Coordinates of C-alpha atoms (C1' of nucleotides) in Angstrom, one line a residue:
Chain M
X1 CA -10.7 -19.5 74.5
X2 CA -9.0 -19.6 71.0
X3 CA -12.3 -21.0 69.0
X4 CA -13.5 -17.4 70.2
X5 CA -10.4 -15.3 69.3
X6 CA -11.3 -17.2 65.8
X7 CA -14.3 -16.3 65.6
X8 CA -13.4 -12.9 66.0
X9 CA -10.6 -12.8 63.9
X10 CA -12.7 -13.8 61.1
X11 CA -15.7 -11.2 61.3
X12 CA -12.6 -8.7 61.4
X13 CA -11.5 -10.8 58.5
X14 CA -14.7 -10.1 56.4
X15 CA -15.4 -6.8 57.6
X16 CA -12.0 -6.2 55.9
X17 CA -13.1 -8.5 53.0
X18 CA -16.3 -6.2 52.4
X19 CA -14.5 -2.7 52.9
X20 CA -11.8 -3.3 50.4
X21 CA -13.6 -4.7 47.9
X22 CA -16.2 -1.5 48.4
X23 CA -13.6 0.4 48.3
X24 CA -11.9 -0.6 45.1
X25 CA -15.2 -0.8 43.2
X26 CA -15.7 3.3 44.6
X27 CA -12.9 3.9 42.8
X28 CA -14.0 2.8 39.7
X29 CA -17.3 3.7 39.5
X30 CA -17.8 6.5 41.8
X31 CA -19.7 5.9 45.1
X32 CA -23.1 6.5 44.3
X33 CA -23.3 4.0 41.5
X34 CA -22.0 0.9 43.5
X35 CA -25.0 -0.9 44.9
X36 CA -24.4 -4.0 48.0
X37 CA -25.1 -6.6 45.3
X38 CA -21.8 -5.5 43.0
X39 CA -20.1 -5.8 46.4
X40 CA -21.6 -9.2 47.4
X41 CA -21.0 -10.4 44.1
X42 CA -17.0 -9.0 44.6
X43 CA -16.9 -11.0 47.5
X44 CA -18.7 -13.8 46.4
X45 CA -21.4 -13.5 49.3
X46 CA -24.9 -13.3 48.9
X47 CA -26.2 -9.1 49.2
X48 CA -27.7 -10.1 52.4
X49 CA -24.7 -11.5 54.5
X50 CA -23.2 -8.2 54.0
X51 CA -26.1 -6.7 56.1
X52 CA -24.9 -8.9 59.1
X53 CA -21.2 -6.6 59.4
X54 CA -22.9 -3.3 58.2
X55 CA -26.5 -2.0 59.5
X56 CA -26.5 -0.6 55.7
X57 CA -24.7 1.2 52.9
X58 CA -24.1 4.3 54.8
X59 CA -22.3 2.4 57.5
X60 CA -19.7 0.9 55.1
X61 CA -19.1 4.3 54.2
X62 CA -18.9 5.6 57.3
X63 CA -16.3 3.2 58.0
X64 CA -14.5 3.6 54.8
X65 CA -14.4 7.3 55.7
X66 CA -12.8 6.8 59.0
X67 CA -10.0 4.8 57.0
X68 CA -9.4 7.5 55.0
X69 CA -9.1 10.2 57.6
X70 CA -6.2 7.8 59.3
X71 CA -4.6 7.5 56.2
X72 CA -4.6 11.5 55.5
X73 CA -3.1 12.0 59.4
X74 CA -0.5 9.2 58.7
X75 CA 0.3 11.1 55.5
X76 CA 1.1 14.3 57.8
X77 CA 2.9 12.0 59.9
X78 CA 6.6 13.9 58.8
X79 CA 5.7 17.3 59.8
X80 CA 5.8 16.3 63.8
X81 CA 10.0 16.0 62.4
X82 CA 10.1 19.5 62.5
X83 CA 10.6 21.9 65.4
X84 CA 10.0 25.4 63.5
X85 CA 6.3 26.2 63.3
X86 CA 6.5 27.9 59.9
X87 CA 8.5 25.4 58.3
X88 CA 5.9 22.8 59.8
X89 CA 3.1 25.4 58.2
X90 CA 4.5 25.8 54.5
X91 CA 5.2 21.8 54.4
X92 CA 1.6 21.3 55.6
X93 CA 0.4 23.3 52.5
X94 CA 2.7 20.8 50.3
X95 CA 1.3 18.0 52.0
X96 CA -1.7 19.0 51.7
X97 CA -1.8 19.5 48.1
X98 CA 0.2 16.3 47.6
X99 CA -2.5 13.8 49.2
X100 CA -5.3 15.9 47.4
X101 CA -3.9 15.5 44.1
X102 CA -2.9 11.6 44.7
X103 CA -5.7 10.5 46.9
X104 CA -8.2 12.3 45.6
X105 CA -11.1 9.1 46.0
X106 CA -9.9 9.8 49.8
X107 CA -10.3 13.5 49.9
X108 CA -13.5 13.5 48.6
X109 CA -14.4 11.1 50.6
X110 CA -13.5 13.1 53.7
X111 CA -13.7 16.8 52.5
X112 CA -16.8 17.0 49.5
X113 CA -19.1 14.6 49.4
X114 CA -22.3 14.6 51.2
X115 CA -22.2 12.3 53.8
X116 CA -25.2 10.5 54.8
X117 CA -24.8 11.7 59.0
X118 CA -27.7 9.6 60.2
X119 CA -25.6 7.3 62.3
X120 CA -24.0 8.7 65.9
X121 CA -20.7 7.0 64.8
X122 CA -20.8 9.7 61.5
X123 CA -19.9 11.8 64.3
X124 CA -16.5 10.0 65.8
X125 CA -15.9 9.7 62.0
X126 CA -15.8 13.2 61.3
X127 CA -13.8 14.2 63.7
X128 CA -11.0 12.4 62.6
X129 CA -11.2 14.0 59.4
X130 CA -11.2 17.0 61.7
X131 CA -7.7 16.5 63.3
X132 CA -6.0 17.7 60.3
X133 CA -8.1 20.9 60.8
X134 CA -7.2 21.0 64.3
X135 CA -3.7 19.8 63.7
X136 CA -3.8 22.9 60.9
X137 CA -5.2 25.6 63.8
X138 CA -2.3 24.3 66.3
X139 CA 0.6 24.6 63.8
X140 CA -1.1 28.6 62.9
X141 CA -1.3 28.8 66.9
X142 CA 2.7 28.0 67.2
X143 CA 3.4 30.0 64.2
X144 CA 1.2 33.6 65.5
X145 CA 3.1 32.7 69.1
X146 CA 6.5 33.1 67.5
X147 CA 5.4 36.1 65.7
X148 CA 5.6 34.6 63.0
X149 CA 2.5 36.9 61.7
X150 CA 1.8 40.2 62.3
X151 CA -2.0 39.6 62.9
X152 CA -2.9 37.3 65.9
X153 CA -6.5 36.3 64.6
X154 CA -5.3 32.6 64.8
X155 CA -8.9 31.3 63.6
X156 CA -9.4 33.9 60.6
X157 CA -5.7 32.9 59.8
X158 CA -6.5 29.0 59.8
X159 CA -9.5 29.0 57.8
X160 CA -7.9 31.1 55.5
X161 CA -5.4 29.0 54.5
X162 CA -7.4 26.2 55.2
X163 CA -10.0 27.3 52.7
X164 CA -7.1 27.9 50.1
X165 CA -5.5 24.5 50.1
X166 CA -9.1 22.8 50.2
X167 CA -10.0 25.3 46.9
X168 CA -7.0 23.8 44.7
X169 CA -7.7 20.3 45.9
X170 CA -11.4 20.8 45.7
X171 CA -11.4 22.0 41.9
X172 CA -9.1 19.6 41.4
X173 CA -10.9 16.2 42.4
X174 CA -14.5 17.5 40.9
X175 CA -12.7 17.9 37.8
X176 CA -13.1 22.0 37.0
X177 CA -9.9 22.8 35.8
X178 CA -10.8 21.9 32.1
X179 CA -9.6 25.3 31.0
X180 CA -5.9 24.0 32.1
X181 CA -4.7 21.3 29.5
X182 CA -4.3 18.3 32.4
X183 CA -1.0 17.8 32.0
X184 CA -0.4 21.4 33.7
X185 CA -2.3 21.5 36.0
X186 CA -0.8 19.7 38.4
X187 CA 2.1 22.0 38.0
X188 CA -0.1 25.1 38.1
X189 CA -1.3 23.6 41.6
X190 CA 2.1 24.0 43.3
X191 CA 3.1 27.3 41.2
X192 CA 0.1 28.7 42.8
X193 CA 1.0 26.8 46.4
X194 CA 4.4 28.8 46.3
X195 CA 2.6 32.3 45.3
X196 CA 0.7 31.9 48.4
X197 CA 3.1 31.0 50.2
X198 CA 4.5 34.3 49.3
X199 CA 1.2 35.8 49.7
X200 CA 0.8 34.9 54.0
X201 CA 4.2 36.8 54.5
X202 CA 1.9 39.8 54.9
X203 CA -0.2 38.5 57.0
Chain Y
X1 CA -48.0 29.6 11.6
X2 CA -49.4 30.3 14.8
X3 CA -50.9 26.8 15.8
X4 CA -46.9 25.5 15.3
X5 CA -45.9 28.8 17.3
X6 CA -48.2 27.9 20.2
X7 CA -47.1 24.0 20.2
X8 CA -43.6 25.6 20.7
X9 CA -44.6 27.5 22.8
X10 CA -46.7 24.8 25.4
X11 CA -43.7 22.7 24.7
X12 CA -41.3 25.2 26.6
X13 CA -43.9 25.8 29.1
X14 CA -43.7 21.6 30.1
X15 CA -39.8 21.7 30.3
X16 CA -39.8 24.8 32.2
X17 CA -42.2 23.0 34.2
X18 CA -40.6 20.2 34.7
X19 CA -37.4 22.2 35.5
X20 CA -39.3 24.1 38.3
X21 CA -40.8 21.0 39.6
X22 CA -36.7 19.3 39.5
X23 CA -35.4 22.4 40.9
X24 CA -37.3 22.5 43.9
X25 CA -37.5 18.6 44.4
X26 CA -33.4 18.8 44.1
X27 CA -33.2 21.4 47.1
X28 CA -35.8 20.1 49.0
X29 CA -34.0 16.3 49.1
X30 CA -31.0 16.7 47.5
X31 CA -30.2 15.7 43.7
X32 CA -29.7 12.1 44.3
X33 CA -32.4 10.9 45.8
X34 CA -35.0 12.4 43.7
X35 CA -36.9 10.4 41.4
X36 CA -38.0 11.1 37.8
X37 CA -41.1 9.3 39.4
X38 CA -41.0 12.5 42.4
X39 CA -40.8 14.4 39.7
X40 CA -43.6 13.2 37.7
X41 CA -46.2 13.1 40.5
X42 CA -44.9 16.7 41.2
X43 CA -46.5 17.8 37.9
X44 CA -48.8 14.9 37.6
X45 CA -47.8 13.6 34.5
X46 CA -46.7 10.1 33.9
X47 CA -42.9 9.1 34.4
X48 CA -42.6 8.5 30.9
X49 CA -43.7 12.1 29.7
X50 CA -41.3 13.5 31.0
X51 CA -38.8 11.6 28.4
X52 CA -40.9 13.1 25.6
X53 CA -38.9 16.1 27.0
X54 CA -35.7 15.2 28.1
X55 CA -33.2 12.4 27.0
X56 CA -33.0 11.2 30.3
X57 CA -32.4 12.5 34.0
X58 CA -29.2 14.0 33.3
X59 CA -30.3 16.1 31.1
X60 CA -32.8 18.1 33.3
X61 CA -29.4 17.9 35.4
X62 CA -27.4 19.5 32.4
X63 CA -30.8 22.2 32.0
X64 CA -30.4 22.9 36.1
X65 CA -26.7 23.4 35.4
X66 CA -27.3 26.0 32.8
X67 CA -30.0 27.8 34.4
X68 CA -28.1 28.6 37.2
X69 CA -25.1 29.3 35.5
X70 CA -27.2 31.9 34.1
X71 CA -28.5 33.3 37.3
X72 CA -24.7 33.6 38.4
X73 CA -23.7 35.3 36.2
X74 CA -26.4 38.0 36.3
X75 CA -25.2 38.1 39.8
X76 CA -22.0 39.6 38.7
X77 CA -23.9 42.3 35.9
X78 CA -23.2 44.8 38.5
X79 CA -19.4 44.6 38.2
X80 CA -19.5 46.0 34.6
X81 CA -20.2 48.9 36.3
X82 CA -17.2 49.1 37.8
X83 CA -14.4 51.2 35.5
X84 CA -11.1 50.2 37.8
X85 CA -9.9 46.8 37.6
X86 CA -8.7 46.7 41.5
X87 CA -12.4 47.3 42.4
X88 CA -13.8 45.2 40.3
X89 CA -11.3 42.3 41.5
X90 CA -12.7 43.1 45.0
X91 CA -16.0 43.4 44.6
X92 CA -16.0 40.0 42.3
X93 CA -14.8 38.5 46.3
X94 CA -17.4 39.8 47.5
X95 CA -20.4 38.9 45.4
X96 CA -18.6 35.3 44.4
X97 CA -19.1 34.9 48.3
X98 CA -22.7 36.5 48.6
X99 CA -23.8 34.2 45.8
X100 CA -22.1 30.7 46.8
X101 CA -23.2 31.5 50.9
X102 CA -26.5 32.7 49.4
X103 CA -27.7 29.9 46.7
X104 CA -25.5 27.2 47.8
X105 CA -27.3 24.5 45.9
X106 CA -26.5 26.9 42.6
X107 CA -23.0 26.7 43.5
X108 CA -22.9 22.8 44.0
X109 CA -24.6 22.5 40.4
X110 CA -22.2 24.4 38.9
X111 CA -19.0 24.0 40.7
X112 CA -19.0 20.9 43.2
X113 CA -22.0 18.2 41.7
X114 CA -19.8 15.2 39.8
X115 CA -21.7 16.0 36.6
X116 CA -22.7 13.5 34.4
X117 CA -20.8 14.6 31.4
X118 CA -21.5 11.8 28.9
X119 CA -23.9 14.4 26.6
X120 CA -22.3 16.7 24.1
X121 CA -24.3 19.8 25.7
X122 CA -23.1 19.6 28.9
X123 CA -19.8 20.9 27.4
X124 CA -21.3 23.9 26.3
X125 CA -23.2 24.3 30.2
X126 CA -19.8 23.8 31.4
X127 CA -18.6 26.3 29.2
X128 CA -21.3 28.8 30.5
X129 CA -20.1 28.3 33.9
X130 CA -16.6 28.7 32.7
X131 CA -17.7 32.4 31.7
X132 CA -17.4 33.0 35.2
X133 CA -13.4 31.7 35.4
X134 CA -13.0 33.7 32.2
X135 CA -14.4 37.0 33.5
X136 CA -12.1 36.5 36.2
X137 CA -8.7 36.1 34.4
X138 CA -9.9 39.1 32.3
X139 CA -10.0 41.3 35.4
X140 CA -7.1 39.6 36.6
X141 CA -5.3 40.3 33.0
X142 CA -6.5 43.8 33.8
X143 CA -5.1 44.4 36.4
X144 CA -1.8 43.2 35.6
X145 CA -1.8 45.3 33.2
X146 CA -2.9 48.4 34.9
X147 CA 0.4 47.2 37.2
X148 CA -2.1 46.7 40.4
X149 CA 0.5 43.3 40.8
X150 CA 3.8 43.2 41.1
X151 CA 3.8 39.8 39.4
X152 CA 3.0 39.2 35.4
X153 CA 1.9 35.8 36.0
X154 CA -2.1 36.0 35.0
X155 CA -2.9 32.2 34.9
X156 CA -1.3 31.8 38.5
X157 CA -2.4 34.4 40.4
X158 CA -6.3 33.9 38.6
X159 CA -6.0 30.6 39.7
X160 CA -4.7 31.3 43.1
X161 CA -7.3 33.7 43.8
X162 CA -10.6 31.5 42.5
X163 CA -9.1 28.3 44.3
X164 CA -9.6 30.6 47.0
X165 CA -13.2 32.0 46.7
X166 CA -13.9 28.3 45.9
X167 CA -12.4 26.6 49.3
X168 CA -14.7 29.2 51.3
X169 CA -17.8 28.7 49.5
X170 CA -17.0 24.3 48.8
X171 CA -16.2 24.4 52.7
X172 CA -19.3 26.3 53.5
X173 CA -22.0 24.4 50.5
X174 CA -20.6 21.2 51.8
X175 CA -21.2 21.2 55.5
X176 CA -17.0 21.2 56.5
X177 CA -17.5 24.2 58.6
X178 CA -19.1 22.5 62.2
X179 CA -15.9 23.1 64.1
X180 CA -17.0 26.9 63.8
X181 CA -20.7 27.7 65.4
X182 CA -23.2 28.2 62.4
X183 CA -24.1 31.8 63.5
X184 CA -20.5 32.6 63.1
X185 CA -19.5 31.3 59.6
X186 CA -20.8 33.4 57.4
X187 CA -19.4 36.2 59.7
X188 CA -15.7 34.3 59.5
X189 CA -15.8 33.9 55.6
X190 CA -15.9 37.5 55.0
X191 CA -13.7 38.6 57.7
X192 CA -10.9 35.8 55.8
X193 CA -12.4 37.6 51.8
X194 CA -11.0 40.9 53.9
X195 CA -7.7 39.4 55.1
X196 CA -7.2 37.7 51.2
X197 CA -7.4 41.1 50.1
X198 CA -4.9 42.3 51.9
X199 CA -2.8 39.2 51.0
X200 CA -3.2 40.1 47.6
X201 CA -1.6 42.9 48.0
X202 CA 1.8 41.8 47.5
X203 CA 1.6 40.0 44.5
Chain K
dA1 C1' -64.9 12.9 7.6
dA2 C1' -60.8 10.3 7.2
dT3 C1' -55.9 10.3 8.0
dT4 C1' -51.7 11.5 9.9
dT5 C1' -48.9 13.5 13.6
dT6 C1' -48.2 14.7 18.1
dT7 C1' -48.8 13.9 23.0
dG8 C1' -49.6 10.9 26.9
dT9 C1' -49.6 6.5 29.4
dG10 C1' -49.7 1.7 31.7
dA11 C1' -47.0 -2.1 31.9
dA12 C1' -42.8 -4.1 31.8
dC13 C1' -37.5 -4.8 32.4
dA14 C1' -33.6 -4.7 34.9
dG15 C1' -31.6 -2.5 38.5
dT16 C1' -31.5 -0.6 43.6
dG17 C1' -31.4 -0.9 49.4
dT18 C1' -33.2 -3.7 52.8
dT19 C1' -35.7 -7.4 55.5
dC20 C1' -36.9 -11.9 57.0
dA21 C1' -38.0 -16.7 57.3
dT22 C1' -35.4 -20.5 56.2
dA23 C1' -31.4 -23.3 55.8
dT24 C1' -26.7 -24.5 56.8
dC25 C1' -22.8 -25.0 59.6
dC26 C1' -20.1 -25.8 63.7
dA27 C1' -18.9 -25.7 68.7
dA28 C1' -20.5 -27.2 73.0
dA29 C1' -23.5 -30.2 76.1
dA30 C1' -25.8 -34.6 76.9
Chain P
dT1 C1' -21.6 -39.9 69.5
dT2 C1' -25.5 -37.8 69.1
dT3 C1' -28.2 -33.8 70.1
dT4 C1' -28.8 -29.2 70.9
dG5 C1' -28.2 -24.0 70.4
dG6 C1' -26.4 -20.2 68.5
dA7 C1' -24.0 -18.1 64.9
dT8 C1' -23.6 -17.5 59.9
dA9 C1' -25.4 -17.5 55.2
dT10 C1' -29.0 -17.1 51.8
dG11 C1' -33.2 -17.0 48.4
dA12 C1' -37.1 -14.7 48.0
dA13 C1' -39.7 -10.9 48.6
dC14 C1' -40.9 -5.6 49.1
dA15 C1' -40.9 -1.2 47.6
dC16 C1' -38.3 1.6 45.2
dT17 C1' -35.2 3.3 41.0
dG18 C1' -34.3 4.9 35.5
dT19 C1' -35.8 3.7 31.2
dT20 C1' -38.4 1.7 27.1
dC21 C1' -42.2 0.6 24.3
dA22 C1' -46.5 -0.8 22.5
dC23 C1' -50.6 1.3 22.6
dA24 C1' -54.4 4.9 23.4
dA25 C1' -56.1 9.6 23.2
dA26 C1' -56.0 14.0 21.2
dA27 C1' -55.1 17.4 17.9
dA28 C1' -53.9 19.1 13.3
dT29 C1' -53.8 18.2 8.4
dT30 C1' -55.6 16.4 4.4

DNA sequence: AATTTTTGTGAACAGTGTTCATATCCAAAA
DNA sequence: TTTTGGATATGAACACTGTTCACAAAAATT
């Protein structure tokens, strides 16, 4: 049985192959503008043996999204350390802001670009980007349960905050923060994390 | 003079027709996957008359960008009505909502779309969606000034608040909102612009 | 009426995603 | 050891893309 273990090993092998080397040329030149042929020729495979571990473009997408949702929930990893709900909230927002502003080919992978949802495994896909949401709700959940906030609209309170962080990191990857010379603006990110932090005591 | 005023004139009347044509191509199928050759047939011309009138695709893109930079702002005339700063910071929640829920695809032009930045005029479309940003920190600045905040820090809290508007809206343009039913998200983004406001409060 | 300028176009070039018949390889069966 | 069968790889093709350019038609100027 170990010429089939092999065998298997090896697709994995090349699926890998094709997904990093996609990858690396998205972060260069920005996904639209990478076409199968600059990945086959990466790989040095012809364009079409790429269509034997992909049904098509989307697909490698699909499965480099998925990649990047795992690494964004094993970025989060640390919070499960701490017991106190609104500690485990504020360093969410950190976190948050942290992988934004470092992996910001992943975010927008996950968060802002369109993505092409024809496939039924788009579906699985996204909601692994939507743990972090979920994983956001439960953490607002603890926090409302120990009275933590006046209010107890747990859903208006988590997309709140969730739209907040996802605004800074948003304008941040699509590049409209021109009017801050870039070497602040980094800085003006977590100035403005800390003000809101200030901000939900209210709330 | 008039038989040069007239050629001007017919030559505006092909760009806006080409724009029209773009515009409704781009929200019909998205901006990507629309042709110059869609666009052509559209206003059955040849492909290649339509680079008697534009440089090439990205600049009906930069056009687009400006126009509805444009329309944006004239969505926000209104607020000159407005004498006290407070109100006018409100009400600028409110309609930057009503216009990113409203024309979405606007909103991506101006604020979401990777723009293809490589032509000199696109800085000065940018800068006419910057008006917006601008007219923000102004009321902002006002604001501050009419001690509405507790807090002298213009850049950040201007910042903080449009990093706000701009998750709710980014969220809602780019489809991140399916873990809330769709008959309830415009409902949930203005019952969060009504908790922000009260957030705001303490700053 | 002849000439110049403007406006429009078909054909072509190099690129794209994708498909398919064909060729190569390699493990198992004869 | 040779033959067979199934997996793996590919060149060529199809229909598309943005863009250019030599050329034609039309309109304005001389």
């Amino acid at each position: 049985m170990s010429i089939a273990e092999r065998k298997e090993r090896e697709k994995e092998e090349m699926r890998r192959n094709i997904l990093s080397a996609a990858l690396s040329l998205f972060r260069e030149k920005g996904y639209d503008s990478v076409s199968i042929r600059n990945i086959a020729d990466a790989i040095e495979y012809s364009p079409a043996t790429i269509y034997l571990y992909f049904r098509d473009k989307s697909e490698i997408f699909a499965a480099l999204q998925y990649e990047a949702a795992s690494v964004m929930r094993n970025h989060f990893m640390p919070l499960l350390q701490l017991e106190n709900p609104w500690e485990r909230l504020i360093e969410f927002g950190h976190l948050y802001i942290d992988f934004g502003l470092k992996h910001s080919d992943l975010y927008d992978l996950i968060f802002i670009i369109r993505a092409p949802m024809e496939h039924v495994e788009n579906q699985e896909c996204w909601n692994v980007g939507m743990t972090v949401h979920k994983f956001f709700s439960e953490t607002v959940q603890a926090c409302v349960d120990a009275r933590y906030f006046k209010s107890t609209d747990t859903a208006t309170i988590a997309y709140t905050l969730w739209a907040y962080v996802h605004g800074i990191v948003a304008l941040f990857v699509r590049d409209r923060m021109r009017m801050y010379p870039p070497e602040k603006r980094e800085e003006l990110a977590r100035k403005s994390l800390t003000m809101f932090t200030k901000m939900m005591e209210v709330l």
